[in-house]
């Protein structure tokens, strides 16, 4: 597997213009001859049902362009993902509709997945996970084209090619992984394990309109005006981590975890076109909880419990909470109760920030204590 990346400047979601780019990518990565008669899974980022202009999901025009080129070469594209929360036909149809995927599907651009079954997939060589529960739709695919959205992320700092594969795990099962793997490094290792057993044929990142700030759902849409392609998702995420944080990137969750697995992350910055670098000037990224690993590893548990409340970031419910209960249903640690508003018991909160990530009303904010900001 090569480590080549292809960068494209694209300022808007003009489908015809994106089709030309996708056609070039297919040719460059030599997958045209692999498509004839094949079922091609378009693995989008469908975190929740949100309008495309909020930059939370892979843009439907971007997906349509990819689907058209797949069909041009004889493939049969179908779109699938497992959003956060319950994984059933009703929630899928709602998410498809709100995210703009339903209309193109009804027009015949691609098929939509409604199979909510699952199967077990062994991962005998996994660092942190020896098996996974996986959505049935993966078994239907002859090959996978990964279509992540370029976004920041409160837990892993950045969600991209590797993290997008977490949507192959059905619904609320994701919460079990958060509960079991509370250490950020362990969580990232698990996702690389998943990538190793389900490796996409190609990743094409929608970075035309991405997200900065407190992503992946409560951040600020930002025009990165960029499409990035690679047949190596690990390498792609390393380079995007650099684009987001420049020379500070090396100790961020993805590069650090990749390096811990003895995967070379060296790359020549000259491979990135200057025009692309200009699209990533002064990106606002969230503060990753670097305190967790340090406190847990260096201090006895009674002392770490006392100190962590003074330094670790925490989710805080805002006044616009309508007590819909989605945060409580998706909380891995079950520390959220619903009264007039959501109430979070921080004593046993594992700081996965699923509540902030999945709140449809942006009513949960991550607060960083002053001492934590000063020390970390």
CSV table of C-alpha atoms in Angstrom, one decimal:
chain,number,residue,atom,x,y,z
A,1,UNK,CA,0.0,0.0,0.0
A,2,UNK,CA,1.4,3.4,-1.0
A,3,UNK,CA,1.4,6.5,1.1
A,4,UNK,CA,0.5,8.8,-1.8
A,5,UNK,CA,-2.0,11.7,-1.2
A,6,UNK,CA,-3.8,13.8,-3.7
A,7,UNK,CA,-4.8,17.3,-2.8
A,8,UNK,CA,-7.4,19.3,-4.7
A,9,UNK,CA,-8.5,22.9,-4.3
A,10,UNK,CA,-12.3,23.1,-4.6
A,11,UNK,CA,-14.2,26.2,-3.4
A,12,UNK,CA,-17.8,24.9,-3.7
A,13,UNK,CA,-20.1,22.0,-4.1
A,14,UNK,CA,-20.6,22.2,-7.8
A,15,UNK,CA,-21.3,18.5,-8.6
A,16,UNK,CA,-19.9,18.7,-12.1
A,17,UNK,CA,-16.6,20.1,-10.9
A,18,UNK,CA,-16.4,17.5,-8.1
A,19,UNK,CA,-17.1,14.8,-10.6
A,20,UNK,CA,-14.0,15.7,-12.6
A,21,UNK,CA,-11.9,15.6,-9.5
A,22,UNK,CA,-13.3,12.2,-8.5
A,23,UNK,CA,-12.8,10.8,-11.9
A,24,UNK,CA,-9.1,11.9,-11.7
A,25,UNK,CA,-8.8,10.3,-8.3
A,26,UNK,CA,-10.2,7.0,-9.5
A,27,UNK,CA,-7.8,6.9,-12.4
A,28,UNK,CA,-4.8,7.9,-10.2
A,29,UNK,CA,-5.5,5.2,-7.7
A,30,UNK,CA,-6.3,2.6,-10.3
A,31,UNK,CA,-9.7,1.5,-9.1
A,32,UNK,CA,-11.6,2.1,-12.3
A,33,UNK,CA,-11.2,-1.6,-13.4
A,34,UNK,CA,-12.3,-2.8,-9.9
A,35,UNK,CA,-15.8,-1.3,-10.1
A,36,UNK,CA,-17.6,-3.2,-12.9
A,37,UNK,CA,-20.6,-5.0,-11.4
A,38,UNK,CA,-19.4,-4.4,-7.8
A,39,UNK,CA,-21.5,-3.2,-4.9
A,40,UNK,CA,-19.6,-0.1,-3.6
A,41,UNK,CA,-20.2,1.1,0.0
A,42,UNK,CA,-20.0,4.9,0.2
A,43,UNK,CA,-19.2,5.2,3.9
A,44,UNK,CA,-20.3,8.8,4.8
A,45,UNK,CA,-20.1,10.6,8.1
A,46,UNK,CA,-23.7,10.6,9.3
A,47,UNK,CA,-23.2,11.6,12.9
A,48,UNK,CA,-26.8,12.8,13.1
A,49,UNK,CA,-29.5,14.2,11.0
A,50,UNK,CA,-28.3,17.8,10.3
A,51,UNK,CA,-28.5,20.2,7.4
A,52,UNK,CA,-25.4,20.1,5.1
A,53,UNK,CA,-24.6,23.8,5.7
A,54,UNK,CA,-23.8,22.9,9.4
A,55,UNK,CA,-20.8,20.8,8.2
A,56,UNK,CA,-21.5,17.9,10.5
A,57,UNK,CA,-22.1,15.3,7.8
A,58,UNK,CA,-20.5,14.5,4.4
A,59,UNK,CA,-22.2,16.8,1.9
A,60,UNK,CA,-24.8,15.1,-0.2
A,61,UNK,CA,-23.6,16.8,-3.4
A,62,UNK,CA,-20.1,15.5,-2.7
A,63,UNK,CA,-21.6,12.0,-2.2
A,64,UNK,CA,-23.6,12.4,-5.4
A,65,UNK,CA,-20.5,13.2,-7.4
A,66,UNK,CA,-18.7,10.1,-6.1
A,67,UNK,CA,-21.7,7.9,-6.8
A,68,UNK,CA,-22.0,9.1,-10.4
A,69,UNK,CA,-18.3,8.2,-11.1
A,70,UNK,CA,-18.8,4.8,-9.5
A,71,UNK,CA,-21.8,4.2,-11.8
A,72,UNK,CA,-19.8,5.6,-14.8
A,73,UNK,CA,-17.5,2.6,-14.4
A,74,UNK,CA,-20.1,0.0,-13.8
A,75,UNK,CA,-20.3,0.0,-10.0
A,76,UNK,CA,-23.4,0.0,-7.8
A,77,UNK,CA,-23.1,2.6,-5.1
A,78,UNK,CA,-25.0,2.5,-1.9
A,79,UNK,CA,-24.7,4.9,1.1
A,80,UNK,CA,-24.5,3.6,4.6
A,81,UNK,CA,-23.6,4.6,8.1
A,82,UNK,CA,-24.7,4.0,11.7
A,83,UNK,CA,-25.4,7.4,13.3
A,84,UNK,CA,-25.2,8.0,17.0
A,85,UNK,CA,-28.1,6.7,19.0
A,86,UNK,CA,-30.6,3.9,18.2
A,87,UNK,CA,-29.9,2.1,14.9
A,88,UNK,CA,-33.3,1.4,13.4
A,89,UNK,CA,-35.1,2.2,10.1
A,90,UNK,CA,-37.0,5.1,11.6
A,91,UNK,CA,-33.9,6.9,12.9
A,92,UNK,CA,-32.1,6.1,9.6
A,93,UNK,CA,-34.8,7.6,7.4
A,94,UNK,CA,-34.9,10.7,9.6
A,95,UNK,CA,-31.1,11.2,9.5
A,96,UNK,CA,-31.0,10.6,5.7
A,97,UNK,CA,-33.7,13.2,5.1
A,98,UNK,CA,-32.3,15.9,7.4
A,99,UNK,CA,-28.8,15.4,6.0
A,100,UNK,CA,-29.9,15.7,2.4
A,101,UNK,CA,-29.3,12.1,1.3
A,102,UNK,CA,-32.9,11.0,0.8
A,103,UNK,CA,-33.7,13.2,-2.3
A,104,UNK,CA,-30.6,12.1,-4.4
A,105,UNK,CA,-31.4,8.5,-3.5
A,106,UNK,CA,-35.0,8.8,-4.6
A,107,UNK,CA,-33.7,10.4,-7.8
A,108,UNK,CA,-31.6,7.2,-8.4
A,109,UNK,CA,-28.1,8.6,-7.6
A,110,UNK,CA,-27.4,5.8,-5.1
A,111,UNK,CA,-29.2,3.3,-2.9
A,112,UNK,CA,-29.6,3.8,0.9
A,113,UNK,CA,-29.0,1.1,3.5
A,114,UNK,CA,-31.9,0.2,5.9
A,115,UNK,CA,-30.5,-3.1,7.1
A,116,UNK,CA,-29.9,-2.7,10.9
A,117,UNK,CA,-28.5,-6.1,11.6
A,118,UNK,CA,-25.0,-6.8,12.9
A,119,UNK,CA,-22.4,-9.6,12.9
A,120,UNK,CA,-19.2,-10.3,14.9
A,121,UNK,CA,-15.8,-9.8,13.2
A,122,UNK,CA,-12.7,-11.1,14.9
A,123,UNK,CA,-9.6,-9.0,15.2
A,124,UNK,CA,-7.0,-11.4,16.5
A,125,UNK,CA,-4.0,-9.1,15.9
A,126,UNK,CA,-5.7,-6.1,17.5
A,127,UNK,CA,-3.9,-4.0,20.0
A,128,UNK,CA,-7.0,-3.2,22.1
A,129,UNK,CA,-9.9,-5.0,20.4
A,130,UNK,CA,-9.9,-8.7,19.5
A,131,UNK,CA,-13.4,-8.6,18.0
A,132,UNK,CA,-16.0,-6.1,16.8
A,133,UNK,CA,-19.7,-5.9,16.4
A,134,UNK,CA,-20.2,-4.7,12.8
A,135,UNK,CA,-23.2,-3.5,10.8
A,136,UNK,CA,-24.5,-6.0,8.3
A,137,UNK,CA,-24.2,-3.6,5.4
A,138,UNK,CA,-20.4,-4.1,5.4
A,139,UNK,CA,-20.9,-7.7,4.3
A,140,UNK,CA,-22.9,-6.5,1.3
A,141,UNK,CA,-20.0,-4.4,-0.1
A,142,UNK,CA,-17.4,-5.7,-2.5
A,143,UNK,CA,-15.3,-2.6,-1.7
A,144,UNK,CA,-15.5,0.5,0.5
A,145,UNK,CA,-14.9,4.1,-0.4
A,146,UNK,CA,-14.5,6.1,2.8
A,147,UNK,CA,-16.0,9.6,2.6
A,148,UNK,CA,-15.2,11.4,5.9
A,149,UNK,CA,-15.9,15.0,6.8
A,150,UNK,CA,-12.9,17.1,7.8
A,151,UNK,CA,-13.8,18.1,11.4
A,152,UNK,CA,-12.3,18.8,14.7
A,153,UNK,CA,-13.3,16.5,17.6
A,154,UNK,CA,-13.4,17.2,21.4
A,155,UNK,CA,-12.0,13.7,22.3
A,156,UNK,CA,-9.5,12.9,19.6
A,157,UNK,CA,-8.9,16.5,18.4
A,158,UNK,CA,-9.7,15.6,14.8
A,159,UNK,CA,-12.1,13.2,13.2
A,160,UNK,CA,-11.2,12.0,9.8
A,161,UNK,CA,-10.5,8.9,7.8
A,162,UNK,CA,-9.9,6.4,10.7
A,163,UNK,CA,-12.6,7.8,13.0
A,164,UNK,CA,-15.2,7.7,10.3
A,165,UNK,CA,-15.0,3.9,10.3
A,166,UNK,CA,-16.5,3.9,13.8
A,167,UNK,CA,-19.8,4.3,12.0
A,168,UNK,CA,-19.4,0.6,11.0
A,169,UNK,CA,-20.2,-0.2,14.6
A,170,UNK,CA,-24.0,-0.3,15.1
A,171,UNK,CA,-25.8,2.4,17.1
A,172,UNK,CA,-25.4,2.5,20.9
A,173,UNK,CA,-22.8,-0.3,20.7
A,174,UNK,CA,-20.4,2.5,20.2
A,175,UNK,CA,-21.0,3.6,23.8
A,176,UNK,CA,-19.7,0.3,25.1
A,177,UNK,CA,-16.3,1.0,23.4
A,178,UNK,CA,-16.2,4.4,25.1
A,179,UNK,CA,-16.9,2.9,28.5
A,180,UNK,CA,-14.4,0.1,28.0
A,181,UNK,CA,-11.6,2.3,26.5
A,182,UNK,CA,-11.7,5.6,28.5
A,183,UNK,CA,-8.0,6.3,27.9
A,184,UNK,CA,-7.8,8.4,24.7
A,185,UNK,CA,-4.8,6.4,23.4
A,186,UNK,CA,-6.7,3.1,24.0
A,187,UNK,CA,-9.7,4.5,22.1
A,188,UNK,CA,-7.5,5.5,19.2
A,189,UNK,CA,-5.8,2.1,19.2
A,190,UNK,CA,-9.2,0.4,19.0
A,191,UNK,CA,-10.1,2.5,15.9
A,192,UNK,CA,-6.9,1.6,14.2
A,193,UNK,CA,-7.6,-2.0,15.0
A,194,UNK,CA,-11.0,-1.6,13.3
A,195,UNK,CA,-9.3,0.0,10.3
A,196,UNK,CA,-6.9,-2.9,10.1
A,197,UNK,CA,-9.7,-5.5,9.7
A,198,UNK,CA,-11.9,-3.3,7.5
A,199,UNK,CA,-9.6,-1.3,5.3
A,200,UNK,CA,-11.3,1.0,2.7
A,201,UNK,CA,-10.2,0.7,-0.9
A,202,UNK,CA,-9.9,4.5,-1.0
A,203,UNK,CA,-10.6,7.5,1.2
A,204,UNK,CA,-11.8,10.8,-0.2
A,205,UNK,CA,-12.2,13.5,2.4
A,206,UNK,CA,-14.8,16.2,2.1
A,207,UNK,CA,-12.9,19.2,3.3
A,208,UNK,CA,-14.7,21.8,1.1
A,209,UNK,CA,-16.7,23.0,4.1
A,210,UNK,CA,-15.4,21.5,7.3
A,211,UNK,CA,-15.5,22.3,10.9
A,212,UNK,CA,-13.2,24.0,13.4
A,213,UNK,CA,-13.7,24.7,17.1
A,214,UNK,CA,-15.6,22.3,19.4
A,215,UNK,CA,-16.4,19.6,16.8
A,216,UNK,CA,-17.7,17.2,15.7
A,217,UNK,CA,-21.2,18.7,16.0
A,218,UNK,CA,-21.0,22.0,18.0
A,219,UNK,CA,-18.1,23.6,16.2
A,220,UNK,CA,-18.0,26.4,13.6
A,221,UNK,CA,-18.3,25.6,9.8
A,222,UNK,CA,-15.1,26.7,8.0
A,223,UNK,CA,-14.3,26.7,4.4
A,224,UNK,CA,-11.1,24.6,4.0
A,225,UNK,CA,-11.8,24.4,0.2
A,226,UNK,CA,-10.0,21.1,0.1
A,227,UNK,CA,-10.5,17.6,-1.1
A,228,UNK,CA,-7.9,15.0,-0.1
A,229,UNK,CA,-7.6,11.4,-1.4
A,230,UNK,CA,-5.5,8.5,-0.3
A,231,UNK,CA,-5.5,4.7,-0.3
A,232,UNK,CA,-3.9,4.9,3.2
A,233,UNK,CA,-6.2,6.3,5.8
A,234,UNK,CA,-3.6,6.3,8.5
A,235,UNK,CA,-1.2,8.4,6.4
A,236,UNK,CA,-4.0,10.8,5.4
A,237,UNK,CA,-4.9,11.4,9.0
A,238,UNK,CA,-1.3,12.1,10.0
A,239,UNK,CA,-1.0,14.7,7.3
A,240,UNK,CA,-4.3,16.4,8.1
A,241,UNK,CA,-3.3,16.4,11.8
A,242,UNK,CA,-0.2,18.4,10.7
A,243,UNK,CA,-2.3,20.8,8.6
A,244,UNK,CA,-4.6,21.5,11.6
A,245,UNK,CA,-1.8,22.0,14.2
A,246,UNK,CA,1.4,22.4,12.3
A,247,UNK,CA,4.5,21.5,14.3
A,248,UNK,CA,2.4,20.9,17.5
A,249,UNK,CA,0.7,18.0,15.9
A,250,UNK,CA,3.2,15.3,16.8
A,251,UNK,CA,1.9,14.6,20.3
A,252,UNK,CA,-1.8,14.9,19.4
A,253,UNK,CA,-3.9,11.7,19.8
A,254,UNK,CA,-3.7,10.3,16.2
A,255,UNK,CA,0.0,10.9,15.5
A,256,UNK,CA,0.9,9.8,19.0
A,257,UNK,CA,-1.1,6.5,18.7
A,258,UNK,CA,0.2,5.8,15.2
A,259,UNK,CA,3.7,6.3,16.3
A,260,UNK,CA,3.2,4.0,19.3
A,261,UNK,CA,2.4,1.2,16.8
A,262,UNK,CA,5.7,1.7,15.1
A,263,UNK,CA,4.1,3.1,12.0
A,264,UNK,CA,6.3,5.6,10.3
A,265,UNK,CA,4.6,9.1,10.3
A,266,UNK,CA,7.5,10.9,8.6
A,267,UNK,CA,6.4,12.9,5.6
A,268,UNK,CA,7.9,15.7,3.6
A,269,UNK,CA,5.8,18.8,4.1
A,270,UNK,CA,6.6,19.7,0.5
A,271,UNK,CA,4.0,17.2,-0.6
A,272,UNK,CA,1.3,19.7,0.5
A,273,UNK,CA,0.6,22.4,-2.1
A,274,UNK,CA,1.1,25.9,-0.7
A,275,UNK,CA,-2.5,26.8,-1.8
A,276,UNK,CA,-3.8,24.0,0.5
A,277,UNK,CA,-1.6,25.1,3.4
A,278,UNK,CA,-3.1,28.6,3.1
A,279,UNK,CA,-6.6,27.1,3.7
A,280,UNK,CA,-5.5,25.8,7.1
A,281,UNK,CA,-4.1,29.0,8.6
A,282,UNK,CA,-5.0,29.6,12.3
A,283,UNK,CA,-7.5,26.7,12.6
A,284,UNK,CA,-9.3,26.7,15.9
A,285,UNK,CA,-9.0,23.2,17.5
A,286,UNK,CA,-10.4,22.0,20.8
A,287,UNK,CA,-8.3,21.3,23.9
A,288,UNK,CA,-7.8,17.6,24.1
A,289,UNK,CA,-8.0,16.1,27.6
A,290,UNK,CA,-4.3,15.5,28.1
A,291,UNK,CA,-4.7,15.4,31.8
A,292,UNK,CA,-6.5,11.9,31.9
A,293,UNK,CA,-3.5,9.7,31.0
A,294,UNK,CA,-1.0,11.7,33.0
A,295,UNK,CA,-3.1,11.8,36.2
A,296,UNK,CA,-4.2,8.1,36.0
A,297,UNK,CA,-0.7,6.9,35.3
A,298,UNK,CA,1.3,9.0,37.7
A,299,UNK,CA,-0.8,9.3,40.8
A,300,UNK,CA,-2.6,6.9,43.2
A,301,UNK,CA,-6.3,6.7,42.4
A,302,UNK,CA,-7.6,8.5,45.5
A,303,UNK,CA,-5.3,11.4,44.8
A,304,UNK,CA,-6.0,11.4,41.1
A,305,UNK,CA,-9.8,11.5,41.8
A,306,UNK,CA,-9.3,14.6,44.0
A,307,UNK,CA,-7.1,16.4,41.5
A,308,UNK,CA,-8.9,15.6,38.3
A,309,UNK,CA,-11.9,17.7,39.2
A,310,UNK,CA,-9.7,20.7,39.3
A,311,UNK,CA,-7.9,20.2,36.1
A,312,UNK,CA,-9.9,17.9,33.7
A,313,UNK,CA,-12.4,19.4,31.2
A,314,UNK,CA,-16.1,18.6,31.9
A,315,UNK,CA,-19.4,18.7,30.0
A,316,UNK,CA,-21.7,21.5,31.2
A,317,UNK,CA,-25.4,21.7,30.3
A,318,UNK,CA,-26.5,25.1,28.9
A,319,UNK,CA,-29.7,27.0,29.4
A,320,UNK,CA,-31.0,26.0,26.0
A,321,UNK,CA,-31.4,22.4,27.0
A,322,UNK,CA,-34.9,21.2,26.3
A,323,UNK,CA,-34.6,17.9,28.2
A,324,UNK,CA,-35.0,15.8,25.1
A,325,UNK,CA,-33.0,12.9,26.7
A,326,UNK,CA,-30.8,12.1,23.8
A,327,UNK,CA,-27.7,12.7,25.9
A,328,UNK,CA,-28.9,10.3,28.6
A,329,UNK,CA,-29.7,7.6,26.1
A,330,UNK,CA,-26.2,7.8,24.6
A,331,UNK,CA,-24.2,8.2,27.8
A,332,UNK,CA,-21.9,5.2,28.2
A,333,UNK,CA,-21.4,5.7,31.9
A,334,UNK,CA,-25.1,6.3,32.6
A,335,UNK,CA,-24.4,9.5,34.6
A,336,UNK,CA,-27.1,11.7,33.1
A,337,UNK,CA,-30.6,12.2,34.4
A,338,UNK,CA,-33.4,14.2,32.9
A,339,UNK,CA,-35.5,16.5,34.9
A,340,UNK,CA,-36.4,20.0,33.7
A,341,UNK,CA,-33.0,19.9,32.1
A,342,UNK,CA,-30.3,17.3,31.7
A,343,UNK,CA,-28.2,16.9,34.8
A,344,UNK,CA,-24.7,15.3,34.6
A,345,UNK,CA,-23.1,13.6,37.7
A,346,UNK,CA,-19.4,14.4,37.1
A,347,UNK,CA,-18.3,11.9,39.8
A,348,UNK,CA,-18.3,9.0,37.4
A,349,UNK,CA,-18.3,10.9,34.1
A,350,UNK,CA,-15.7,9.3,31.8
A,351,UNK,CA,-15.2,12.5,29.7
A,352,UNK,CA,-16.0,10.8,26.4
A,353,UNK,CA,-18.1,13.9,25.5
A,354,UNK,CA,-20.8,11.9,23.7
A,355,UNK,CA,-23.3,14.2,25.3
A,356,UNK,CA,-21.8,17.2,23.6
A,357,UNK,CA,-21.2,15.3,20.3
A,358,UNK,CA,-24.8,14.0,20.0
A,359,UNK,CA,-26.8,16.9,21.4
A,360,UNK,CA,-29.1,18.1,18.6
A,361,UNK,CA,-29.5,21.5,20.2
A,362,UNK,CA,-25.9,22.4,21.0
A,363,UNK,CA,-26.9,22.5,24.7
A,364,UNK,CA,-23.7,20.9,26.1
A,365,UNK,CA,-20.4,22.7,26.3
A,366,UNK,CA,-17.0,21.5,27.3
A,367,UNK,CA,-15.6,23.6,30.1
A,368,UNK,CA,-11.9,23.8,30.9
A,369,UNK,CA,-10.9,24.6,34.5
A,370,UNK,CA,-8.4,27.4,34.9
A,371,UNK,CA,-5.8,25.1,36.6
A,372,UNK,CA,-6.1,22.6,33.8
A,373,UNK,CA,-5.6,25.3,31.2
A,374,UNK,CA,-2.5,26.6,33.0
A,375,UNK,CA,-0.9,23.2,33.5
A,376,UNK,CA,-1.8,21.5,30.2
